[in-house]
CSV table of C-alpha atoms in Angstrom, one decimal:
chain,number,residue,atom,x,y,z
F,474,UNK,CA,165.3,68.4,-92.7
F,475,UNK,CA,162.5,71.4,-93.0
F,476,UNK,CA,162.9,73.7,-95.3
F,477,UNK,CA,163.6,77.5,-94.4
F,478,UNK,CA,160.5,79.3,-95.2
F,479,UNK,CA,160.7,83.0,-97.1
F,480,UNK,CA,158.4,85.2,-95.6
F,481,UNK,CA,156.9,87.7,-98.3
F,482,UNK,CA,155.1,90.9,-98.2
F,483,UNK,CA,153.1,92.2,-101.8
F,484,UNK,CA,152.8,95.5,-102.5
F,485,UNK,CA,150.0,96.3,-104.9
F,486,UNK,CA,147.6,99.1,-105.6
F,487,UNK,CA,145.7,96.9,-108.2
F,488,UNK,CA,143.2,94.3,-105.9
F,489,UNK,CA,143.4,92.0,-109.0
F,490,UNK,CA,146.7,91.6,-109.4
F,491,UNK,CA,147.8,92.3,-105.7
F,492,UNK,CA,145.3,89.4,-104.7
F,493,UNK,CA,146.3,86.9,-107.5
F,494,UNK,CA,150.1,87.2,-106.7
F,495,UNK,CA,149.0,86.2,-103.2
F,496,UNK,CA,147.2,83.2,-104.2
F,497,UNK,CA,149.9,82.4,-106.6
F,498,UNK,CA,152.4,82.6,-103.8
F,499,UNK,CA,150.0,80.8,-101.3
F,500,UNK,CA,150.8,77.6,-104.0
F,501,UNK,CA,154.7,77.9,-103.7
F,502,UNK,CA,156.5,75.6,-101.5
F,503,UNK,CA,159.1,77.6,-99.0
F,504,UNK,CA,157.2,80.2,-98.7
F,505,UNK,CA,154.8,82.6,-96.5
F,506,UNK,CA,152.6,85.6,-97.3
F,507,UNK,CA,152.9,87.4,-94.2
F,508,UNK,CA,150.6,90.6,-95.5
F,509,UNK,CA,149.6,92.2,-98.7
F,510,UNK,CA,149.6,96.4,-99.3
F,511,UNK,CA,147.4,98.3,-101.3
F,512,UNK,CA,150.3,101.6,-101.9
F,513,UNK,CA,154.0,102.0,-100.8
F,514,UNK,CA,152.9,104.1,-97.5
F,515,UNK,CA,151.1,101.0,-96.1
F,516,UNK,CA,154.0,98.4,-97.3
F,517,UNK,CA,156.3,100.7,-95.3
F,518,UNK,CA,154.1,100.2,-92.3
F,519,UNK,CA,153.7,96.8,-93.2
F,520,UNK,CA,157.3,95.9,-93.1
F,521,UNK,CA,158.2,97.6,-89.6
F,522,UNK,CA,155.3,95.5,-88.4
F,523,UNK,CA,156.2,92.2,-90.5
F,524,UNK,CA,160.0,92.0,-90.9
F,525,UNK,CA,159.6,90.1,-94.3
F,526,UNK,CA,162.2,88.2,-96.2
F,527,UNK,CA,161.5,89.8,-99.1
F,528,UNK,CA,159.2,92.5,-100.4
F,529,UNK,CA,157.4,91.8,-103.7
F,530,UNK,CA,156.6,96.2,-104.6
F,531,UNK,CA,154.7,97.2,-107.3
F,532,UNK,CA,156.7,100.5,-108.9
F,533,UNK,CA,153.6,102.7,-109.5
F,534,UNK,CA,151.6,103.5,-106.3
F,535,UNK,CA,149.8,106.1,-104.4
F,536,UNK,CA,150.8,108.1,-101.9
F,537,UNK,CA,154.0,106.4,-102.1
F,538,UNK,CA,155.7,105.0,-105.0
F,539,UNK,CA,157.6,101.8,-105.6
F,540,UNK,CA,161.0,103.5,-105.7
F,541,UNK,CA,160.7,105.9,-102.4
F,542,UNK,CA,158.7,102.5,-100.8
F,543,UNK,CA,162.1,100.4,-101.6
F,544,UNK,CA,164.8,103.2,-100.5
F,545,UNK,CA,162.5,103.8,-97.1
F,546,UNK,CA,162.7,100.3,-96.1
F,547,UNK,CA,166.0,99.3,-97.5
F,548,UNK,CA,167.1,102.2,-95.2
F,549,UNK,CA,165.4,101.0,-92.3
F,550,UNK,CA,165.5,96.9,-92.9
F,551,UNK,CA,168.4,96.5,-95.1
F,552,UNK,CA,167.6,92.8,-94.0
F,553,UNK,CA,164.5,93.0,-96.2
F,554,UNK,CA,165.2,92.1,-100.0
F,555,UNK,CA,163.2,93.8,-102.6
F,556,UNK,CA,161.6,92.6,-106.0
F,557,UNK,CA,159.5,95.0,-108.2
F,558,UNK,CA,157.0,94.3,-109.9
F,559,UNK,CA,156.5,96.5,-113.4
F,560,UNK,CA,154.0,95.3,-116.3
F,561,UNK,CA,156.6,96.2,-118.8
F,562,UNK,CA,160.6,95.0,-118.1
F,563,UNK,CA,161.7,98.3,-120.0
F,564,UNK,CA,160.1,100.5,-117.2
F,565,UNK,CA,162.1,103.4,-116.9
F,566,UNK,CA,161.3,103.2,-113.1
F,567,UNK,CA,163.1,99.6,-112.9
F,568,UNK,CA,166.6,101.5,-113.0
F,569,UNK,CA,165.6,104.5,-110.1
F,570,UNK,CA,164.7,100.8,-108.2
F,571,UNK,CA,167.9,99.0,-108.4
F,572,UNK,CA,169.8,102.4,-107.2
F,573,UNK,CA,167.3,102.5,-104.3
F,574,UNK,CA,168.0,99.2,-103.2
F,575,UNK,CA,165.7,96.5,-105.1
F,576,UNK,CA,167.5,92.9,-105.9
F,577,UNK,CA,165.4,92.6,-108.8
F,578,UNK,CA,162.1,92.2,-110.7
F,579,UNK,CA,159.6,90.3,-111.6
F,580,UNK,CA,156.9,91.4,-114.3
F,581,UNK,CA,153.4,90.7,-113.7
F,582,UNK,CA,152.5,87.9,-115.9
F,583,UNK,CA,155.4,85.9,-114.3
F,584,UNK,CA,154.3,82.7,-113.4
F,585,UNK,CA,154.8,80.4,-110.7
F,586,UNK,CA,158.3,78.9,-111.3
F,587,UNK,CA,159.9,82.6,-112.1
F,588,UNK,CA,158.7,83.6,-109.1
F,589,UNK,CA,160.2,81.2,-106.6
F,590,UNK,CA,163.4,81.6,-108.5
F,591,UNK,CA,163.7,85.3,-108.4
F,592,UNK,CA,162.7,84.9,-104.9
F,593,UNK,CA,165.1,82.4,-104.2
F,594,UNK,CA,168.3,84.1,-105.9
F,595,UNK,CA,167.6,87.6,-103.6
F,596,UNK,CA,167.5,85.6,-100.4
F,597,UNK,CA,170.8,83.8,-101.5
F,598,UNK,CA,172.0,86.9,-102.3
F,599,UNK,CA,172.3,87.0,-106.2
F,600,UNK,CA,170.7,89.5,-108.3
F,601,UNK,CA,167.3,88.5,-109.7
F,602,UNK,CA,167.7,90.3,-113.1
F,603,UNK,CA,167.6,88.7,-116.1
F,604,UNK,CA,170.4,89.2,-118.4
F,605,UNK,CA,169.0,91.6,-120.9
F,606,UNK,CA,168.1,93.8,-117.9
F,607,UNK,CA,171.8,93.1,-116.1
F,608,UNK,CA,173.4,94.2,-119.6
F,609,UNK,CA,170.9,97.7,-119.6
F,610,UNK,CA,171.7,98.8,-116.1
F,611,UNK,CA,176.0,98.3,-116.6
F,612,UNK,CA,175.5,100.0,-119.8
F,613,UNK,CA,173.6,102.9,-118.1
F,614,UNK,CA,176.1,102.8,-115.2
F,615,UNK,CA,179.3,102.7,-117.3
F,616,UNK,CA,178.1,106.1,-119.3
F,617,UNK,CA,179.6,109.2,-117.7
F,618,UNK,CA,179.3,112.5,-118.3
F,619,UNK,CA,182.2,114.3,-121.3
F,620,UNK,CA,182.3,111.0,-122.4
F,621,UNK,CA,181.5,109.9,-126.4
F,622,UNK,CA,182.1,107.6,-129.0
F,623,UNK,CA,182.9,103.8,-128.6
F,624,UNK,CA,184.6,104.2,-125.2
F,625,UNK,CA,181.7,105.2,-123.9
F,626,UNK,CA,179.9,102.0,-124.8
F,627,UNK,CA,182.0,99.5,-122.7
F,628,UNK,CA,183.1,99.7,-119.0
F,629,UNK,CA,186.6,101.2,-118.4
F,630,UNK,CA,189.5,99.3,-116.9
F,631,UNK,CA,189.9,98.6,-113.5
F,632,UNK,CA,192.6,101.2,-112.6
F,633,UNK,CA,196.1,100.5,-110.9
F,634,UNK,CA,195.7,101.8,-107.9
F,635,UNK,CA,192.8,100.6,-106.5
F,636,UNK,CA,189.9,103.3,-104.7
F,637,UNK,CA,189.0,103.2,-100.7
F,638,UNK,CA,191.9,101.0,-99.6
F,639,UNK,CA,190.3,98.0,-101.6
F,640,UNK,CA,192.8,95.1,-101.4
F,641,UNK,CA,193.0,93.1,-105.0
F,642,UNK,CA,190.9,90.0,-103.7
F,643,UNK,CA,188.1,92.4,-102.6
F,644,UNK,CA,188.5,94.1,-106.1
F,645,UNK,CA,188.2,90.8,-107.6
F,646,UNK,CA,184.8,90.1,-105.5
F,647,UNK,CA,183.7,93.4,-106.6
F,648,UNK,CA,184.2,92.6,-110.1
F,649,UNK,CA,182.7,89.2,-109.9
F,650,UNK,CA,179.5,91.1,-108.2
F,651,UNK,CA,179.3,93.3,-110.9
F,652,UNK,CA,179.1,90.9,-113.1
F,653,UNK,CA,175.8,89.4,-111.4
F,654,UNK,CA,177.4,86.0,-109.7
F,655,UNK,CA,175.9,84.6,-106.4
F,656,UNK,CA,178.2,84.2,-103.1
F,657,UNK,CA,178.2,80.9,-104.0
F,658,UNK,CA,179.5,81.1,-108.0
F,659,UNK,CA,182.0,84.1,-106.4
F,660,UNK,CA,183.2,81.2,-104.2
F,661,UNK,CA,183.5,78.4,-106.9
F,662,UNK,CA,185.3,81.0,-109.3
F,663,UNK,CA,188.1,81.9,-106.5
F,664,UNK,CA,188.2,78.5,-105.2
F,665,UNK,CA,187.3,79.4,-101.7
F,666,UNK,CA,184.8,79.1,-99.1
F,667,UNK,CA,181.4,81.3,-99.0
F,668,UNK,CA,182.0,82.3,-96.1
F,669,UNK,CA,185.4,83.9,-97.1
F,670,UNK,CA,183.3,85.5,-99.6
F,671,UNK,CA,180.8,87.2,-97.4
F,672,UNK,CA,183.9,88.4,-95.5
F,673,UNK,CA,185.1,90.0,-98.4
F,674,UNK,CA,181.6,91.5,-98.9
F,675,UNK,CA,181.3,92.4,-95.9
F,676,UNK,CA,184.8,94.4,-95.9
F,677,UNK,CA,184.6,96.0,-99.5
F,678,UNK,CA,181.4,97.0,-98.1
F,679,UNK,CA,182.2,99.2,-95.1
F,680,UNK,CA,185.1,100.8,-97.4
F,681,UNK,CA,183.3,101.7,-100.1
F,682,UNK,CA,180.3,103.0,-97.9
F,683,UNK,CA,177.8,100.7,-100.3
F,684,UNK,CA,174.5,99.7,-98.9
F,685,UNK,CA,173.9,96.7,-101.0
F,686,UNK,CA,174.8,95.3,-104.5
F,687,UNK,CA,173.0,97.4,-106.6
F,688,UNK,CA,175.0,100.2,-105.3
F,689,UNK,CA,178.2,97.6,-105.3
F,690,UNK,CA,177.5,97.6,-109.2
F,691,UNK,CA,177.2,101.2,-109.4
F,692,UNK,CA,180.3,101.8,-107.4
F,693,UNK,CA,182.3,98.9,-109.7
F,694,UNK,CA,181.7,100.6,-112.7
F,695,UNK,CA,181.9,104.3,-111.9
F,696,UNK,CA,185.9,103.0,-111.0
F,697,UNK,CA,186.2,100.9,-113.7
F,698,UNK,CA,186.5,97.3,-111.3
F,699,UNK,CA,185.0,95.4,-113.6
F,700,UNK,CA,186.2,91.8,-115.0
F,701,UNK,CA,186.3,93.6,-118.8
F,702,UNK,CA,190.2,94.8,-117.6
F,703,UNK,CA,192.1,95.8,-121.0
């Protein structure tokens, strides 16, 4: 059987480093370079003309940055996954990313075998963050304004009723989401099928007016539907 290929589009504004990831990427198996951008106005341009899998965006450009790049073409391709790419993993503009629609990231010096595996876990739909990184982001999504003191340090409790005409299951999705699981460890975890899973999605979705599941997580914490219930 032939493997599906990911078709992938770098973002760069350093020719060093924007031509190295390519070559890199030229060595993977599974997957394509389809085109290579020197700032975020040209990836923009490059993925209306391209339709990439996924998007491999540098967060500090000209002209256009990494964050407006990734909410421009998440807007207008929602198909098209996003990775950044930061020289430092506690880039402040790695959280503005994830809220603009980027799966995950990748840090420059990331070699070979990170790469296909962030690459991978965006096209199958799971978040390409490493823990340390998921942990940061709930923590920064859990804090809420007039809020202090240990409370404010842990996610709050999914409430009883639940927001948006959720049903429990999707609640349950949304929690498991949250926590960073893949369709396919969602599936395993409720004993069903993935594709009852991406039904789910797909309906707690359109009711909670999320784009993708960086906003999901957002959304899951800001109502407390998270799997720390008290």
């Amino acid at each position: 059987m032939t493997e599906a290929v990911t078709r992938v589009l770098v973002a760069d504004d350093q020719t060093v480093v924007r031509e190295g990831i390519v070559m890199l990427l030229g060595l993977l198996p599974g997957i394509e370079v389809v085109g290579a951008a020197g700032d975020g106005e040209e990836a923009v341009a490059l993925v209306e003309r391209y339709h990439p899998d996924v998007v491999l965006m540098d967060l500090r450009m000209p002209r256009c940055d990494g964050v407006e790049a990734t909410r421009r073409i998440r807007a207008a391709h929602p198909e098209t996954e996003v990775v950044v790419l930061t020289t430092y993993a506690d880039d402040d503009s790695l959280f503005p990313a994830l809220q603009a629609g980027a799966r995950g990231y990748l840090t420059k010096d990331a070699g070979a075998e990170e790469i296909a595996r962030v690459v991978a876990d965006v096209r199958a739909g799971a978040a390409g963050l490493s823990p340390q990184v998921q942990l940061r982001l709930l923590e920064r999504l859990s804090e809420q304004p007039g809020r202090s003191g240990p409370a404010a340090e842990r996610p709050v409790a999914r409430p009883r009723e639940l927001p948006d005409g959720l049903t429990v299951r999707e609640a349950e999705v949304l929690a498991l989401i949250a926590e960073g699981l893949s369709n396919a460890e969602i599936a395993q975890r409720l004993f069903v099928s993935q594709a009852t899973v991406k039904t789910h999605i797909n309906n707690l979705f359109a009711k909670t007016a999320v784009r993708d599941r960086a906003q999901a997580v957002a959304y899951a914490f800001r109502h407390g539907i998270t799997g720390t219930q008290q």
